[in-house]
């Protein structure tokens, strides 16, 4: 028997350490939290993504009394971008969330397993990693590719 060690690399930054483009994307994700429809969890999530062609898309979680019928912010942004620009790779994705009291989360929130799988598919499809910015009011996690959050991923290849 042999032990396998898997390491993840995440950069911790403050807003003023981000590039102008990264800050703008984070602000769009924060703004998108106000468009969320979360009457059951009261956990409002917003996402903003940047395509290689410079276009940006936002998404927010949309809940439903039949829980499987809802959709996460990350997937709503990715699918909207894919519907408009199917041949454009996603370059960067920012995610922010508000707690049930309506305050921005202090700690960054990471994508759920289903969203991680969609990001794996997106990276595999375009053969390039997506830079992920996970916003928290205390700090921001920067992840260069979803495989940092999901190293043993399921892909076609």
mmCIF file of N, CA and C in Angstrom, residues 7-137:
data_model
loop_
_atom_site.group_PDB
_atom_site.id
_atom_site.type_symbol
_atom_site.label_atom_id
_atom_site.label_comp_id
_atom_site.label_asym_id
_atom_site.label_seq_id
_atom_site.Cartn_x
_atom_site.Cartn_y
_atom_site.Cartn_z
ATOM 1 N N UNK A 7 -1.738 18.233 -2.860
ATOM 2 C CA UNK A 7 -1.613 19.577 -2.325
ATOM 3 C C UNK A 7 -2.397 20.568 -3.183
ATOM 4 N N UNK A 8 -2.902 21.584 -2.524
ATOM 5 C CA UNK A 8 -3.652 22.639 -3.203
ATOM 6 C C UNK A 8 -2.959 23.963 -2.942
ATOM 7 N N UNK A 9 -2.948 24.805 -3.943
ATOM 8 C CA UNK A 9 -2.344 26.122 -3.805
ATOM 9 C C UNK A 9 -3.411 27.195 -3.982
ATOM 10 N N UNK A 10 -3.606 27.990 -2.934
ATOM 11 C CA UNK A 10 -4.583 29.073 -2.956
ATOM 12 C C UNK A 10 -3.876 30.335 -2.476
ATOM 13 N N UNK A 11 -3.994 31.401 -3.232
ATOM 14 C CA UNK A 11 -3.425 32.690 -2.841
ATOM 15 C C UNK A 11 -4.470 33.456 -2.047
ATOM 16 N N UNK A 12 -4.053 34.059 -0.953
ATOM 17 C CA UNK A 12 -4.949 34.881 -0.133
ATOM 18 C C UNK A 12 -4.567 36.335 -0.380
ATOM 19 N N UNK A 13 -5.539 37.149 -0.778
ATOM 20 C CA UNK A 13 -5.259 38.538 -1.150
ATOM 21 C C UNK A 13 -6.306 39.478 -0.557
ATOM 22 N N UNK A 14 -5.986 40.745 -0.599
ATOM 23 C CA UNK A 14 -6.920 41.810 -0.254
ATOM 24 C C UNK A 14 -7.386 42.446 -1.567
ATOM 25 N N UNK A 15 -8.484 43.149 -1.511
ATOM 26 C CA UNK A 15 -9.055 43.760 -2.717
ATOM 27 C C UNK A 15 -8.036 44.653 -3.427
ATOM 28 N N UNK A 16 -7.268 45.429 -2.678
ATOM 29 C CA UNK A 16 -6.315 46.347 -3.315
ATOM 30 C C UNK A 16 -5.119 45.636 -3.945
ATOM 31 N N UNK A 17 -4.991 44.348 -3.717
ATOM 32 C CA UNK A 17 -3.914 43.576 -4.338
ATOM 33 C C UNK A 17 -4.332 42.952 -5.664
ATOM 34 N N UNK A 18 -5.613 43.064 -5.996
ATOM 35 C CA UNK A 18 -6.107 42.513 -7.247
ATOM 36 C C UNK A 18 -5.837 43.472 -8.398
ATOM 37 N N UNK A 19 -5.840 42.947 -9.607
ATOM 38 C CA UNK A 19 -5.745 43.804 -10.786
ATOM 39 C C UNK A 19 -7.059 44.561 -10.944
ATOM 40 N N UNK A 20 -7.074 45.577 -11.778
ATOM 41 C CA UNK A 20 -8.307 46.332 -12.040
ATOM 42 C C UNK A 20 -9.407 45.409 -12.566
ATOM 43 N N UNK A 21 -9.053 44.512 -13.464
ATOM 44 C CA UNK A 21 -10.026 43.581 -14.041
ATOM 45 C C UNK A 21 -10.584 42.660 -12.973
ATOM 46 N N UNK A 22 -9.723 42.139 -12.109
ATOM 47 C CA UNK A 22 -10.176 41.259 -11.038
ATOM 48 C C UNK A 22 -11.102 41.996 -10.070
ATOM 49 N N UNK A 23 -10.744 43.228 -9.698
ATOM 50 C CA UNK A 23 -11.587 44.022 -8.793
ATOM 51 C C UNK A 23 -12.955 44.271 -9.412
ATOM 52 N N UNK A 24 -12.970 44.611 -10.684
ATOM 53 C CA UNK A 24 -14.236 44.867 -11.371
ATOM 54 C C UNK A 24 -15.111 43.615 -11.367
ATOM 55 N N UNK A 25 -14.520 42.466 -11.621
ATOM 56 C CA UNK A 25 -15.278 41.221 -11.649
ATOM 57 C C UNK A 25 -15.818 40.886 -10.253
ATOM 58 N N UNK A 26 -15.017 41.095 -9.220
ATOM 59 C CA UNK A 26 -15.475 40.855 -7.849
ATOM 60 C C UNK A 26 -16.635 41.786 -7.517
ATOM 61 N N UNK A 27 -16.524 43.037 -7.887
ATOM 62 C CA UNK A 27 -17.621 43.991 -7.622
ATOM 63 C C UNK A 27 -18.906 43.566 -8.331
ATOM 64 N N UNK A 28 -18.778 43.046 -9.543
ATOM 65 C CA UNK A 28 -19.960 42.569 -10.266
ATOM 66 C C UNK A 28 -20.578 41.360 -9.559
ATOM 67 N N UNK A 29 -19.738 40.481 -9.024
ATOM 68 C CA UNK A 29 -20.254 39.324 -8.281
ATOM 69 C C UNK A 29 -20.970 39.780 -7.017
ATOM 70 N N UNK A 30 -20.395 40.757 -6.319
ATOM 71 C CA UNK A 30 -21.036 41.297 -5.119
ATOM 72 C C UNK A 30 -22.388 41.906 -5.476
ATOM 73 N N UNK A 31 -22.423 42.694 -6.550
ATOM 74 C CA UNK A 31 -23.674 43.327 -6.983
ATOM 75 C C UNK A 31 -24.706 42.265 -7.364
ATOM 76 N N UNK A 32 -24.257 41.177 -7.964
ATOM 77 C CA UNK A 32 -25.172 40.114 -8.393
ATOM 78 C C UNK A 32 -25.851 39.433 -7.214
ATOM 79 N N UNK A 33 -25.249 39.490 -6.024
ATOM 80 C CA UNK A 33 -25.909 38.886 -4.857
ATOM 81 C C UNK A 33 -27.261 39.541 -4.586
ATOM 82 N N UNK A 34 -27.404 40.804 -4.963
ATOM 83 C CA UNK A 34 -28.669 41.514 -4.727
ATOM 84 C C UNK A 34 -29.765 41.063 -5.699
ATOM 85 N N UNK A 35 -29.412 40.336 -6.738
ATOM 86 C CA UNK A 35 -30.387 39.846 -7.723
ATOM 87 C C UNK A 35 -30.813 38.407 -7.444
ATOM 88 N N UNK A 36 -30.196 37.815 -6.448
ATOM 89 C CA UNK A 36 -30.472 36.426 -6.089
ATOM 90 C C UNK A 36 -31.905 36.243 -5.628
ATOM 91 N N UNK A 37 -32.456 35.083 -5.908
ATOM 92 C CA UNK A 37 -33.771 34.712 -5.403
ATOM 93 C C UNK A 37 -33.558 33.525 -4.468
ATOM 94 N N UNK A 38 -33.508 33.800 -3.165
ATOM 95 C CA UNK A 38 -33.191 32.764 -2.180
ATOM 96 C C UNK A 38 -34.155 32.810 -0.995
ATOM 97 N N UNK A 39 -35.461 32.603 -1.242
ATOM 98 C CA UNK A 39 -36.436 32.696 -0.155
ATOM 99 C C UNK A 39 -36.365 31.550 0.850
ATOM 100 N N UNK A 40 -35.653 30.476 0.525
ATOM 101 C CA UNK A 40 -35.593 29.310 1.413
ATOM 102 C C UNK A 40 -34.317 29.305 2.240
ATOM 103 N N UNK A 41 -33.182 29.504 1.608
ATOM 104 C CA UNK A 41 -31.907 29.474 2.338
ATOM 105 C C UNK A 41 -31.524 30.852 2.872
ATOM 106 N N UNK A 42 -32.016 31.898 2.224
ATOM 107 C CA UNK A 42 -31.621 33.281 2.559
ATOM 108 C C UNK A 42 -30.108 33.453 2.438
ATOM 109 N N UNK A 43 -29.520 32.679 1.547
ATOM 110 C CA UNK A 43 -28.073 32.720 1.279
ATOM 111 C C UNK A 43 -27.928 33.163 -0.167
ATOM 112 N N UNK A 44 -27.623 34.442 -0.358
ATOM 113 C CA UNK A 44 -27.606 35.038 -1.689
ATOM 114 C C UNK A 44 -26.205 34.986 -2.292
ATOM 115 N N UNK A 45 -26.103 34.321 -3.412
ATOM 116 C CA UNK A 45 -24.807 34.140 -4.066
ATOM 117 C C UNK A 45 -24.818 34.837 -5.417
ATOM 118 N N UNK A 46 -23.720 35.501 -5.736
ATOM 119 C CA UNK A 46 -23.554 36.147 -7.023
ATOM 120 C C UNK A 46 -22.261 35.696 -7.665
ATOM 121 N N UNK A 47 -22.256 35.634 -8.972
ATOM 122 C CA UNK A 47 -21.058 35.252 -9.719
ATOM 123 C C UNK A 47 -20.921 36.174 -10.922
ATOM 124 N N UNK A 48 -19.702 36.422 -11.308
ATOM 125 C CA UNK A 48 -19.419 37.187 -12.523
ATOM 126 C C UNK A 48 -18.270 36.500 -13.229
ATOM 127 N N UNK A 49 -18.387 36.372 -14.530
ATOM 128 C CA UNK A 49 -17.305 35.727 -15.271
ATOM 129 C C UNK A 49 -16.862 36.577 -16.447
ATOM 130 N N UNK A 50 -15.642 36.367 -16.810
ATOM 131 C CA UNK A 50 -15.021 37.074 -17.930
ATOM 132 C C UNK A 50 -14.662 36.054 -18.993
ATOM 133 N N UNK A 51 -15.104 36.324 -20.213
ATOM 134 C CA UNK A 51 -14.751 35.470 -21.342
ATOM 135 C C UNK A 51 -13.477 35.988 -21.998
ATOM 136 N N UNK A 52 -12.859 35.150 -22.794
ATOM 137 C CA UNK A 52 -11.620 35.531 -23.476
ATOM 138 C C UNK A 52 -11.816 36.733 -24.393
ATOM 139 N N UNK A 53 -13.019 36.908 -24.937
ATOM 140 C CA UNK A 53 -13.278 38.033 -25.833
ATOM 141 C C UNK A 53 -13.565 39.336 -25.089
ATOM 142 N N UNK A 54 -13.506 39.308 -23.749
ATOM 143 C CA UNK A 54 -13.717 40.509 -22.948
ATOM 144 C C UNK A 54 -15.138 40.699 -22.452
ATOM 145 N N UNK A 55 -16.070 39.887 -22.920
ATOM 146 C CA UNK A 55 -17.463 39.982 -22.462
ATOM 147 C C UNK A 55 -17.571 39.452 -21.034
ATOM 148 N N UNK A 56 -18.440 40.070 -20.247
ATOM 149 C CA UNK A 56 -18.689 39.595 -18.889
ATOM 150 C C UNK A 56 -20.153 39.182 -18.747
ATOM 151 N N UNK A 57 -20.384 38.225 -17.874
ATOM 152 C CA UNK A 57 -21.718 37.733 -17.575
ATOM 153 C C UNK A 57 -21.844 37.599 -16.072
ATOM 154 N N UNK A 58 -23.030 37.887 -15.550
ATOM 155 C CA UNK A 58 -23.271 37.673 -14.132
ATOM 156 C C UNK A 58 -24.314 36.586 -13.968
ATOM 157 N N UNK A 59 -24.314 35.997 -12.800
ATOM 158 C CA UNK A 59 -25.309 34.999 -12.444
ATOM 159 C C UNK A 59 -25.596 35.116 -10.964
ATOM 160 N N UNK A 60 -26.730 34.603 -10.549
ATOM 161 C CA UNK A 60 -27.074 34.576 -9.130
ATOM 162 C C UNK A 60 -27.912 33.328 -8.883
ATOM 163 N N UNK A 61 -27.883 32.868 -7.644
ATOM 164 C CA UNK A 61 -28.642 31.659 -7.352
ATOM 165 C C UNK A 61 -30.142 31.928 -7.438
ATOM 166 N N UNK A 62 -30.853 30.925 -7.919
ATOM 167 C CA UNK A 62 -32.299 30.985 -8.105
ATOM 168 C C UNK A 62 -32.881 29.743 -7.450
ATOM 169 N N UNK A 63 -33.530 29.920 -6.307
ATOM 170 C CA UNK A 63 -34.070 28.776 -5.582
ATOM 171 C C UNK A 63 -35.491 28.464 -6.033
ATOM 172 N N UNK A 64 -35.945 27.271 -5.655
ATOM 173 C CA UNK A 64 -37.279 26.806 -5.998
ATOM 174 C C UNK A 64 -37.738 25.891 -4.869
ATOM 175 N N UNK A 65 -39.027 25.858 -4.597
ATOM 176 C CA UNK A 65 -39.548 24.982 -3.547
ATOM 177 C C UNK A 65 -39.177 23.521 -3.819
ATOM 178 N N UNK A 66 -39.102 23.148 -5.088
ATOM 179 C CA UNK A 66 -38.568 21.836 -5.472
ATOM 180 C C UNK A 66 -37.069 22.039 -5.664
ATOM 181 N N UNK A 67 -36.300 21.811 -4.610
ATOM 182 C CA UNK A 67 -34.892 22.194 -4.584
ATOM 183 C C UNK A 67 -34.071 21.817 -5.815
ATOM 184 N N UNK A 68 -34.245 20.644 -6.397
ATOM 185 C CA UNK A 68 -33.420 20.353 -7.581
ATOM 186 C C UNK A 68 -33.691 21.279 -8.766
ATOM 187 N N UNK A 69 -34.801 21.991 -8.736
ATOM 188 C CA UNK A 69 -35.158 22.874 -9.855
ATOM 189 C C UNK A 69 -34.437 24.214 -9.790
ATOM 190 N N UNK A 70 -33.759 24.515 -8.680
ATOM 191 C CA UNK A 70 -33.021 25.769 -8.563
ATOM 192 C C UNK A 70 -31.707 25.705 -9.311
ATOM 193 N N UNK A 71 -30.981 26.806 -9.287
ATOM 194 C CA UNK A 71 -29.699 26.857 -9.984
ATOM 195 C C UNK A 71 -28.746 27.770 -9.225
ATOM 196 N N UNK A 72 -27.500 27.359 -9.135
ATOM 197 C CA UNK A 72 -26.461 28.135 -8.454
ATOM 198 C C UNK A 72 -26.014 29.317 -9.317
ATOM 199 N N UNK A 73 -25.430 30.297 -8.670
ATOM 200 C CA UNK A 73 -24.951 31.504 -9.355
ATOM 201 C C UNK A 73 -23.893 31.177 -10.407
ATOM 202 N N UNK A 74 -22.967 30.311 -10.043
ATOM 203 C CA UNK A 74 -21.863 29.988 -10.945
ATOM 204 C C UNK A 74 -22.370 29.368 -12.246
ATOM 205 N N UNK A 75 -23.259 28.394 -12.106
ATOM 206 C CA UNK A 75 -23.786 27.732 -13.301
ATOM 207 C C UNK A 75 -24.680 28.653 -14.111
ATOM 208 N N UNK A 76 -25.442 29.522 -13.449
ATOM 209 C CA UNK A 76 -26.293 30.428 -14.230
ATOM 210 C C UNK A 76 -25.427 31.359 -15.074
ATOM 211 N N UNK A 77 -24.295 31.808 -14.551
ATOM 212 C CA UNK A 77 -23.394 32.667 -15.328
ATOM 213 C C UNK A 77 -22.709 31.884 -16.448
ATOM 214 N N UNK A 78 -22.218 30.698 -16.131
ATOM 215 C CA UNK A 78 -21.508 29.882 -17.137
ATOM 216 C C UNK A 78 -22.447 29.498 -18.275
ATOM 217 N N UNK A 79 -23.658 29.079 -17.937
ATOM 218 C CA UNK A 79 -24.597 28.659 -18.975
ATOM 219 C C UNK A 79 -25.081 29.835 -19.819
ATOM 220 N N UNK A 80 -25.283 30.992 -19.197
ATOM 221 C CA UNK A 80 -25.681 32.184 -19.965
ATOM 222 C C UNK A 80 -24.579 32.579 -20.939
ATOM 223 N N UNK A 81 -23.332 32.554 -20.467
ATOM 224 C CA UNK A 81 -22.201 32.889 -21.337
ATOM 225 C C UNK A 81 -22.088 31.887 -22.485
ATOM 226 N N UNK A 82 -22.258 30.609 -22.165
ATOM 227 C CA UNK A 82 -22.179 29.569 -23.187
ATOM 228 C C UNK A 82 -23.271 29.689 -24.232
ATOM 229 N N UNK A 83 -24.445 30.141 -23.818
ATOM 230 C CA UNK A 83 -25.552 30.313 -24.764
ATOM 231 C C UNK A 83 -25.286 31.464 -25.729
ATOM 232 N N UNK A 84 -24.609 32.504 -25.274
ATOM 233 C CA UNK A 84 -24.330 33.673 -26.111
ATOM 234 C C UNK A 84 -23.036 33.538 -26.903
ATOM 235 N N UNK A 85 -22.015 32.949 -26.270
ATOM 236 C CA UNK A 85 -20.690 32.832 -26.899
ATOM 237 C C UNK A 85 -20.161 31.413 -26.697
ATOM 238 N N UNK A 86 -20.694 30.434 -27.410
ATOM 239 C CA UNK A 86 -20.331 29.036 -27.175
ATOM 240 C C UNK A 86 -18.877 28.691 -27.450
ATOM 241 N N UNK A 87 -18.188 29.504 -28.230
ATOM 242 C CA UNK A 87 -16.800 29.196 -28.565
ATOM 243 C C UNK A 87 -15.786 30.020 -27.780
ATOM 244 N N UNK A 88 -16.247 30.775 -26.789
ATOM 245 C CA UNK A 88 -15.350 31.630 -26.011
ATOM 246 C C UNK A 88 -15.025 30.995 -24.659
ATOM 247 N N UNK A 89 -13.753 30.782 -24.379
ATOM 248 C CA UNK A 89 -13.358 30.225 -23.081
ATOM 249 C C UNK A 89 -13.641 31.196 -21.934
ATOM 250 N N UNK A 90 -13.968 30.637 -20.785
ATOM 251 C CA UNK A 90 -14.092 31.417 -19.559
ATOM 252 C C UNK A 90 -12.672 31.618 -19.026
ATOM 253 N N UNK A 91 -12.305 32.867 -18.813
ATOM 254 C CA UNK A 91 -10.966 33.202 -18.337
ATOM 255 C C UNK A 91 -10.939 33.322 -16.813
ATOM 256 N N UNK A 92 -11.987 33.942 -16.267
ATOM 257 C CA UNK A 92 -12.001 34.223 -14.838
ATOM 258 C C UNK A 92 -13.435 34.193 -14.316
ATOM 259 N N UNK A 93 -13.585 33.778 -13.058
ATOM 260 C CA UNK A 93 -14.879 33.712 -12.402
ATOM 261 C C UNK A 93 -14.740 34.237 -10.985
ATOM 262 N N UNK A 94 -15.598 35.174 -10.598
ATOM 263 C CA UNK A 94 -15.621 35.700 -9.229
ATOM 264 C C UNK A 94 -16.933 35.283 -8.577
ATOM 265 N N UNK A 95 -16.850 34.936 -7.286
ATOM 266 C CA UNK A 95 -18.024 34.492 -6.535
ATOM 267 C C UNK A 95 -18.078 35.246 -5.211
ATOM 268 N N UNK A 96 -19.274 35.713 -4.846
ATOM 269 C CA UNK A 96 -19.494 36.399 -3.569
ATOM 270 C C UNK A 96 -20.822 35.920 -2.998
ATOM 271 N N UNK A 97 -20.989 36.081 -1.685
ATOM 272 C CA UNK A 97 -22.233 35.650 -1.053
ATOM 273 C C UNK A 97 -22.587 36.538 0.132
ATOM 274 N N UNK A 98 -23.892 36.598 0.379
ATOM 275 C CA UNK A 98 -24.418 37.305 1.559
ATOM 276 C C UNK A 98 -25.097 36.275 2.463
ATOM 277 N N UNK A 99 -24.925 36.455 3.758
ATOM 278 C CA UNK A 99 -25.531 35.546 4.724
ATOM 279 C C UNK A 99 -27.019 35.889 4.911
ATOM 280 N N UNK A 100 -27.753 35.096 5.691
ATOM 281 C CA UNK A 100 -29.188 35.375 5.885
ATOM 282 C C UNK A 100 -29.483 36.758 6.466
ATOM 283 N N UNK A 101 -28.512 37.397 7.119
ATOM 284 C CA UNK A 101 -28.709 38.751 7.638
ATOM 285 C C UNK A 101 -28.455 39.815 6.567
ATOM 286 N N UNK A 102 -28.078 39.391 5.360
ATOM 287 C CA UNK A 102 -27.843 40.317 4.264
ATOM 288 C C UNK A 102 -26.443 40.904 4.231
ATOM 289 N N UNK A 103 -25.561 40.420 5.101
ATOM 290 C CA UNK A 103 -24.178 40.913 5.143
ATOM 291 C C UNK A 103 -23.299 40.051 4.245
ATOM 292 N N UNK A 104 -22.308 40.687 3.644
ATOM 293 C CA UNK A 104 -21.357 39.914 2.845
ATOM 294 C C UNK A 104 -20.626 38.934 3.745
ATOM 295 N N UNK A 105 -20.429 37.735 3.246
ATOM 296 C CA UNK A 105 -19.702 36.715 4.005
ATOM 297 C C UNK A 105 -18.296 37.210 4.331
ATOM 298 N N UNK A 106 -17.858 37.014 5.552
ATOM 299 C CA UNK A 106 -16.492 37.389 5.919
ATOM 300 C C UNK A 106 -15.484 36.457 5.265
ATOM 301 N N UNK A 107 -15.791 35.182 5.263
ATOM 302 C CA UNK A 107 -14.902 34.189 4.655
ATOM 303 C C UNK A 107 -15.382 33.865 3.240
ATOM 304 N N UNK A 108 -14.459 33.620 2.329
ATOM 305 C CA UNK A 108 -14.849 33.268 0.962
ATOM 306 C C UNK A 108 -15.718 32.009 0.921
ATOM 307 N N UNK A 109 -16.601 31.975 -0.046
ATOM 308 C CA UNK A 109 -17.482 30.830 -0.266
ATOM 309 C C UNK A 109 -17.021 30.139 -1.542
ATOM 310 N N UNK A 110 -16.897 28.822 -1.477
ATOM 311 C CA UNK A 110 -16.443 28.096 -2.662
ATOM 312 C C UNK A 110 -17.612 27.415 -3.366
ATOM 313 N N UNK A 111 -17.429 27.068 -4.634
ATOM 314 C CA UNK A 111 -18.512 26.442 -5.405
ATOM 315 C C UNK A 111 -18.918 25.084 -4.835
ATOM 316 N N UNK A 112 -20.180 24.735 -5.007
ATOM 317 C CA UNK A 112 -20.662 23.407 -4.607
ATOM 318 C C UNK A 112 -20.056 22.352 -5.542
ATOM 319 N N UNK A 113 -20.283 21.105 -5.232
ATOM 320 C CA UNK A 113 -19.725 20.020 -6.039
ATOM 321 C C UNK A 113 -20.218 20.023 -7.472
ATOM 322 N N UNK A 114 -21.505 20.313 -7.673
ATOM 323 C CA UNK A 114 -22.050 20.345 -9.031
ATOM 324 C C UNK A 114 -21.413 21.464 -9.841
ATOM 325 N N UNK A 115 -21.256 22.633 -9.229
ATOM 326 C CA UNK A 115 -20.610 23.755 -9.930
ATOM 327 C C UNK A 115 -19.140 23.443 -10.208
ATOM 328 N N UNK A 116 -18.502 22.771 -9.279
ATOM 329 C CA UNK A 116 -17.103 22.360 -9.513
ATOM 330 C C UNK A 116 -17.020 21.445 -10.728
ATOM 331 N N UNK A 117 -17.972 20.514 -10.842
ATOM 332 C CA UNK A 117 -17.968 19.611 -11.988
ATOM 333 C C UNK A 117 -18.207 20.375 -13.287
ATOM 334 N N UNK A 118 -19.086 21.366 -13.277
ATOM 335 C CA UNK A 118 -19.320 22.186 -14.470
ATOM 336 C C UNK A 118 -18.051 22.967 -14.819
ATOM 337 N N UNK A 119 -17.353 23.462 -13.814
ATOM 338 C CA UNK A 119 -16.086 24.166 -14.072
ATOM 339 C C UNK A 119 -15.023 23.222 -14.626
ATOM 340 N N UNK A 120 -14.982 21.985 -14.135
ATOM 341 C CA UNK A 120 -14.054 20.986 -14.689
ATOM 342 C C UNK A 120 -14.359 20.783 -16.173
ATOM 343 N N UNK A 121 -15.641 20.645 -16.493
ATOM 344 C CA UNK A 121 -16.040 20.452 -17.898
ATOM 345 C C UNK A 121 -15.657 21.664 -18.738
ATOM 346 N N UNK A 122 -15.843 22.866 -18.182
ATOM 347 C CA UNK A 122 -15.501 24.099 -18.896
ATOM 348 C C UNK A 122 -14.003 24.161 -19.165
ATOM 349 N N UNK A 123 -13.203 23.855 -18.167
ATOM 350 C CA UNK A 123 -11.746 23.864 -18.354
ATOM 351 C C UNK A 123 -11.315 22.793 -19.351
ATOM 352 N N UNK A 124 -11.917 21.615 -19.265
ATOM 353 C CA UNK A 124 -11.569 20.521 -20.182
ATOM 354 C C UNK A 124 -11.963 20.889 -21.611
ATOM 355 N N UNK A 125 -13.147 21.437 -21.761
ATOM 356 C CA UNK A 125 -13.654 21.812 -23.086
ATOM 357 C C UNK A 125 -12.729 22.801 -23.793
ATOM 358 N N UNK A 126 -12.271 23.818 -23.046
ATOM 359 C CA UNK A 126 -11.455 24.858 -23.664
ATOM 360 C C UNK A 126 -9.951 24.665 -23.438
ATOM 361 N N UNK A 127 -9.612 23.600 -22.741
ATOM 362 C CA UNK A 127 -8.212 23.231 -22.504
ATOM 363 C C UNK A 127 -7.399 24.366 -21.863
ATOM 364 N N UNK A 128 -8.031 25.036 -20.891
ATOM 365 C CA UNK A 128 -7.323 26.062 -20.134
ATOM 366 C C UNK A 128 -8.003 26.258 -18.785
ATOM 367 N N UNK A 129 -7.212 26.567 -17.763
ATOM 368 C CA UNK A 129 -7.799 26.769 -16.437
ATOM 369 C C UNK A 129 -8.583 28.076 -16.346
ATOM 370 N N UNK A 130 -9.521 28.099 -15.418
ATOM 371 C CA UNK A 130 -10.296 29.296 -15.117
ATOM 372 C C UNK A 130 -9.742 29.856 -13.811
ATOM 373 N N UNK A 131 -9.369 31.124 -13.805
ATOM 374 C CA UNK A 131 -8.915 31.787 -12.578
ATOM 375 C C UNK A 131 -10.166 32.085 -11.748
ATOM 376 N N UNK A 132 -10.186 31.633 -10.505
ATOM 377 C CA UNK A 132 -11.361 31.758 -9.660
ATOM 378 C C UNK A 132 -11.053 32.673 -8.481
ATOM 379 N N UNK A 133 -11.909 33.678 -8.291
ATOM 380 C CA UNK A 133 -11.768 34.640 -7.201
ATOM 381 C C UNK A 133 -12.924 34.414 -6.233
ATOM 382 N N UNK A 134 -12.609 33.944 -5.046
ATOM 383 C CA UNK A 134 -13.622 33.666 -4.035
ATOM 384 C C UNK A 134 -13.595 34.805 -3.027
ATOM 385 N N UNK A 135 -14.613 35.652 -3.074
ATOM 386 C CA UNK A 135 -14.626 36.859 -2.257
ATOM 387 C C UNK A 135 -15.145 36.608 -0.848
ATOM 388 N N UNK A 136 -14.452 37.187 0.113
ATOM 389 C CA UNK A 136 -14.898 37.294 1.491
ATOM 390 C C UNK A 136 -14.512 38.694 1.945
ATOM 391 N N UNK A 137 -15.266 39.310 2.836
ATOM 392 C CA UNK A 137 -14.955 40.690 3.224
ATOM 393 C C UNK A 137 -13.624 40.794 3.965
#
